[in-house]
mmCIF file of C-alpha atoms in Angstrom:
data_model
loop_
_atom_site.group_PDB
_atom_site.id
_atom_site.type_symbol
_atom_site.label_atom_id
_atom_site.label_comp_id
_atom_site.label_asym_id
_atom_site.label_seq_id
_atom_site.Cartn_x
_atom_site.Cartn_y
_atom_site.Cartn_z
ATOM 1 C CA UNK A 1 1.234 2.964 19.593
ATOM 2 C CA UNK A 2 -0.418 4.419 22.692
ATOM 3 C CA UNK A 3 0.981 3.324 26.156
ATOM 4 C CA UNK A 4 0.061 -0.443 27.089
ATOM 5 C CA UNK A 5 0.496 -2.259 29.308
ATOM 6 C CA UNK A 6 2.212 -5.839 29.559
ATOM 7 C CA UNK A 7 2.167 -8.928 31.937
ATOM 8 C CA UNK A 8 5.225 -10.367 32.965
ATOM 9 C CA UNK A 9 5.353 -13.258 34.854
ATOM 10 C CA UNK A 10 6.426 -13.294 39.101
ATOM 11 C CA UNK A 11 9.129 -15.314 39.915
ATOM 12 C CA UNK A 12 7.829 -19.250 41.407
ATOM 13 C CA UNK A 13 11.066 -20.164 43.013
ATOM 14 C CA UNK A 14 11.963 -23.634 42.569
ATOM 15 C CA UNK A 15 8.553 -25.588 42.017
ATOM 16 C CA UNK A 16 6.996 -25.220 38.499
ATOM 17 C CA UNK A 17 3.462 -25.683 39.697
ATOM 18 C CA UNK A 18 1.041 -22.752 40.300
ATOM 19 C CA UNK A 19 1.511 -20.272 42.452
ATOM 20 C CA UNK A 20 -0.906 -20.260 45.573
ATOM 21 C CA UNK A 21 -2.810 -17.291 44.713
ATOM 22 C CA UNK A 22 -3.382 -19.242 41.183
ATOM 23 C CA UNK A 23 -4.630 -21.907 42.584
ATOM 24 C CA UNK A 24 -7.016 -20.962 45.089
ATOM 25 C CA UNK A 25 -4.383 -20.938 48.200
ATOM 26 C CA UNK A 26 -4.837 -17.336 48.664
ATOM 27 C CA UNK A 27 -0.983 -16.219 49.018
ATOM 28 C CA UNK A 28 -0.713 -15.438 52.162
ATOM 29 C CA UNK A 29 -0.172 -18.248 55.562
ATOM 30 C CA UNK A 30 -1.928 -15.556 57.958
ATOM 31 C CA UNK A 31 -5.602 -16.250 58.871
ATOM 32 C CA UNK A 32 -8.273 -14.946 56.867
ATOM 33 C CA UNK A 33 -9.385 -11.476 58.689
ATOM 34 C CA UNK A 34 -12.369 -12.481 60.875
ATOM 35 C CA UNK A 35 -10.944 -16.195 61.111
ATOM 36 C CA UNK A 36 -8.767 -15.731 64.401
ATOM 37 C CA UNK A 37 -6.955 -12.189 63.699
ATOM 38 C CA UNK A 38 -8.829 -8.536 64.644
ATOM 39 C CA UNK A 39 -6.191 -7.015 62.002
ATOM 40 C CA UNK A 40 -6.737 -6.878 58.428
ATOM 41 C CA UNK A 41 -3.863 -8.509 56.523
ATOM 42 C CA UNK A 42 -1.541 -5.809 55.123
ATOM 43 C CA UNK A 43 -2.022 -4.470 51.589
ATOM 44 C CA UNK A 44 1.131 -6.089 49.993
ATOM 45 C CA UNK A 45 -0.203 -9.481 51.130
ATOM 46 C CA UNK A 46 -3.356 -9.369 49.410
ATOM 47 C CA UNK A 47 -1.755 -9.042 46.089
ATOM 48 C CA UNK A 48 0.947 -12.151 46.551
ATOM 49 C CA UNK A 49 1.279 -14.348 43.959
ATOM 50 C CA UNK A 50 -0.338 -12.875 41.479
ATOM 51 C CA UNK A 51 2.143 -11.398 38.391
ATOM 52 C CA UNK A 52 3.337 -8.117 38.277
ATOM 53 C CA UNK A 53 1.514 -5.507 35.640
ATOM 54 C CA UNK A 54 4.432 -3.169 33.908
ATOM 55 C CA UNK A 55 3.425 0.066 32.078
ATOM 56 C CA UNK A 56 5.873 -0.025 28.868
ATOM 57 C CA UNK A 57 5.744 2.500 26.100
ATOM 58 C CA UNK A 58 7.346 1.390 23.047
ATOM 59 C CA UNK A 59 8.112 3.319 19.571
ATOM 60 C CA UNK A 60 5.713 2.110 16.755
ATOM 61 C CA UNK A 61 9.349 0.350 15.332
ATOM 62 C CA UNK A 62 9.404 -1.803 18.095
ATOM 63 C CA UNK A 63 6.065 -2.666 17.987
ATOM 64 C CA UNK A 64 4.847 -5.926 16.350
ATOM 65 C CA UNK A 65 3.454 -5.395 13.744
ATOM 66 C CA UNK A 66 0.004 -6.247 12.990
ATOM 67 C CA UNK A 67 -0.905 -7.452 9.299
ATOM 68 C CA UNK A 68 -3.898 -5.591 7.790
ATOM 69 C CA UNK A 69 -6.076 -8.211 6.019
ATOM 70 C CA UNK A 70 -6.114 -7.949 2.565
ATOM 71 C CA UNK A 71 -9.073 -6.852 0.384
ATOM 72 C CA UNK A 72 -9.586 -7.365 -3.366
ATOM 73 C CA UNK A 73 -8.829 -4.687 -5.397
ATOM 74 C CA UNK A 74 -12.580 -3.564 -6.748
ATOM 75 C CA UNK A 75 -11.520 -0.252 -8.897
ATOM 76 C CA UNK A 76 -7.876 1.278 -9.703
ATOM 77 C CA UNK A 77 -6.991 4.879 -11.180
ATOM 78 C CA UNK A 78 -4.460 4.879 -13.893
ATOM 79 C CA UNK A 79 -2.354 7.664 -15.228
ATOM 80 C CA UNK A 80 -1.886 6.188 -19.279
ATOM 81 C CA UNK A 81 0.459 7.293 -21.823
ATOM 82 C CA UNK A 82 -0.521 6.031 -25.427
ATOM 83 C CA UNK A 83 1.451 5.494 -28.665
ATOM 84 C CA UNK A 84 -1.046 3.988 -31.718
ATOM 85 C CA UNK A 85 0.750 2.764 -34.765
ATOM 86 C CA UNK A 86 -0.491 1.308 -38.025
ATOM 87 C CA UNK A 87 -1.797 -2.315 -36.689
ATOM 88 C CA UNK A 88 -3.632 -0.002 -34.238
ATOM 89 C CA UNK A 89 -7.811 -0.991 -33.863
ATOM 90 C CA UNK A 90 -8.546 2.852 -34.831
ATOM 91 C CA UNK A 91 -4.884 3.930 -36.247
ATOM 92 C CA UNK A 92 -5.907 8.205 -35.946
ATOM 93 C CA UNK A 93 -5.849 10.485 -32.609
ATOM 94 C CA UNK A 94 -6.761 13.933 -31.550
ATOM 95 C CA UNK A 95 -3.194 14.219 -32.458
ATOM 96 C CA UNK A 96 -2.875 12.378 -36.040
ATOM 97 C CA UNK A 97 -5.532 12.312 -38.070
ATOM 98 C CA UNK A 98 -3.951 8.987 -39.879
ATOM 99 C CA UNK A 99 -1.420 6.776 -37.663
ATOM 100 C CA UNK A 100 2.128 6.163 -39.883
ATOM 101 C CA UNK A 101 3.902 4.723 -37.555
ATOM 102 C CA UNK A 102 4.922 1.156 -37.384
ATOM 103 C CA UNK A 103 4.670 -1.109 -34.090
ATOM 104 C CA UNK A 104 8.300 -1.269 -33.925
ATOM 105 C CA UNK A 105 8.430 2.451 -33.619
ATOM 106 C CA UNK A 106 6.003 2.941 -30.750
ATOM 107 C CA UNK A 107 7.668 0.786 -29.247
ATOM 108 C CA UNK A 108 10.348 2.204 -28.993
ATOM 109 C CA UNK A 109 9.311 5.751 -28.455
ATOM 110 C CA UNK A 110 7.513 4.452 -25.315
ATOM 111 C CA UNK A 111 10.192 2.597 -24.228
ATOM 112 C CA UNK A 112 12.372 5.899 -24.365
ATOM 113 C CA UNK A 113 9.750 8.176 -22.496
ATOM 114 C CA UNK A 114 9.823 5.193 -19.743
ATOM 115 C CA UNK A 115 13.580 5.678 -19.639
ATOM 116 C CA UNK A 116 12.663 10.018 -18.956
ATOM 117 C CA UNK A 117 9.898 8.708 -16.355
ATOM 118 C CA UNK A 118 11.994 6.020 -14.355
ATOM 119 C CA UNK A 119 15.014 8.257 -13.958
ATOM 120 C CA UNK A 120 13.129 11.016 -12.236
ATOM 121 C CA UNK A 121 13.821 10.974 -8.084
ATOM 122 C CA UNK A 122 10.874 10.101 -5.806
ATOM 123 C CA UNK A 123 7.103 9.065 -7.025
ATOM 124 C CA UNK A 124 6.154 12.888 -7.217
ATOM 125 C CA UNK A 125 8.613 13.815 -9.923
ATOM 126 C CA UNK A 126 7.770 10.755 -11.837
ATOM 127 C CA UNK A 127 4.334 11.641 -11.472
ATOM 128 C CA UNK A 128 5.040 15.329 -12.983
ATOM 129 C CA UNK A 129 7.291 13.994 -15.445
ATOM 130 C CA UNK A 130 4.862 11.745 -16.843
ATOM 131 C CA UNK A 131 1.656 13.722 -16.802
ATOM 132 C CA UNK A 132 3.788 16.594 -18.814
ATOM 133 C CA UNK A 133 5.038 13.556 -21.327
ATOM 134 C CA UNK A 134 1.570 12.234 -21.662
ATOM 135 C CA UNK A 135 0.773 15.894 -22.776
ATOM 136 C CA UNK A 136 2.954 15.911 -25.118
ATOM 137 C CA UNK A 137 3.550 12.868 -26.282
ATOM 138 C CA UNK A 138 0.199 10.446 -25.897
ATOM 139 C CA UNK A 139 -2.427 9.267 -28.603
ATOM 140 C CA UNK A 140 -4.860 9.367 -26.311
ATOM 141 C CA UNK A 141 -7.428 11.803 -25.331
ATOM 142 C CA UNK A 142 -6.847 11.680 -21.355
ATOM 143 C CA UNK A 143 -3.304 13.322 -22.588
ATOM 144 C CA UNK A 144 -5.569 16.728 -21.806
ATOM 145 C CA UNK A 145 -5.546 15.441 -18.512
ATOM 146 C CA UNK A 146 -2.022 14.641 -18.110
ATOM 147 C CA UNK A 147 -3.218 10.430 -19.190
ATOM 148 C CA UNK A 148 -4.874 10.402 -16.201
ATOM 149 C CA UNK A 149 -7.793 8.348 -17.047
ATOM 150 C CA UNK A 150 -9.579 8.545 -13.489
ATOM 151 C CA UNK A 151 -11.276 5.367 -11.366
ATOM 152 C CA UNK A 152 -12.633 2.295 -13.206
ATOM 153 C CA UNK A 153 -13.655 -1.060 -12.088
ATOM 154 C CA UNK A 154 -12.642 -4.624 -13.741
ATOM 155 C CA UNK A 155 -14.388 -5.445 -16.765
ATOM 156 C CA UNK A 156 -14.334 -1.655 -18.296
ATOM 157 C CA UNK A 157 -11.466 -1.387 -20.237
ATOM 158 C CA UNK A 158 -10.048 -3.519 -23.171
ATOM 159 C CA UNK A 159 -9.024 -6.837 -21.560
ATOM 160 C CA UNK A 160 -5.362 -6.354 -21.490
ATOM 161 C CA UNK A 161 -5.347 -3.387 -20.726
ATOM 162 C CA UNK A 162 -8.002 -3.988 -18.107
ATOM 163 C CA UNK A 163 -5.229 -7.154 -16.908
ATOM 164 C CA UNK A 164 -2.152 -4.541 -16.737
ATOM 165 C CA UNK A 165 -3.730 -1.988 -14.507
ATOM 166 C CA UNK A 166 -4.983 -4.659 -11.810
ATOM 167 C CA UNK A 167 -1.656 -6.109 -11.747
ATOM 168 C CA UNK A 168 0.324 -3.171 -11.014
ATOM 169 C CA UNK A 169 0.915 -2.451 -7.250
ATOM 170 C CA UNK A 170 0.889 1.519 -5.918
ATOM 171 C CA UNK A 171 2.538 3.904 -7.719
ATOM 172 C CA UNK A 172 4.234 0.880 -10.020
ATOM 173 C CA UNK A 173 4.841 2.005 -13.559
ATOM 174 C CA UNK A 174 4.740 -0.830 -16.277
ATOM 175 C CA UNK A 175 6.772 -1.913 -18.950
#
């Protein structure tokens, strides 16, 4: 945050009311100039009662913190890794002409390559590790681009899939 500045309150003394200056009284028991006096009333006095304005800078972790409103999430981009078995709705890929494996076993061989993903340090490493394995390892054609299947809005992909993307947060890999 930039340098702000704050109000802080000056001291009332006993009496909780307003101050004179806050209401109306002026602040000051010497004549108005003009009124009785050929002096002008000293500099200090014309300010009385009235609070004191403090210049404070203050790191950006003490600062409140202001909450950005929300706003739906219109379009996501999704790096996909892909493993088609027999019950598949088109069981072949660039890679396989003909699918042989059962659901059980994609399963699991996904569920291994999550375990390679997950255990990398920091979100670029798991990024690298998982465009390489979607190289290697994915059924579907955005493996040539590391799964990364670019931007897309709600509605364009298969409904669960379509579901799972939306729901992940930033850089959130699913199950």
């Amino acid at each position: 945050l930039a340098p702000h500045l704050t109000l802080s309150s000056a001291p009332r003394g006993p009496s909780s009311g307003p101050s004179p200056a806050a209401a109306g009284g002026g602040g000051s028991t010497r004549p108005a100039p003009g009124l009785g006096s050929s002096k002008p009333a000293p500099p200090d006095d014309l300010f009385a009662g009235l609070p004191e304005a403090a210049s404070s800078t203050g790191s950006t972790k003490d600062a409140q913190k202001i909450p950005e409103a929300s706003r739906p999430v219109t379009h996501v981009r999704v790096l996909h890794l892909l493993k088609k078995h027999t019950g598949s709705r088109r069981p072949s890929s660039w890679r396989e002409k003909v699918i042989k494996r059962t659901l059980e076993e994609a399963t699991y061989e996904l569920k291994e390559l999550r375990k390679k993903i997950a255990a990398c340090d920091g979100k670029e490493k798991m990024r690298a590790e998982f465009e390489r394995l979607a190289r290697k390892e994915s059924d579907c054609s955005s493996a040539k681009k590391g799964g990364d299947l670019g931007k897309f809005g709600r509605g364009q992909m298969q409904p669960t899939f379509d579901e799972a993307s939306f729901a992940l947060k930033l850089d959130e890999l699913s199950g």
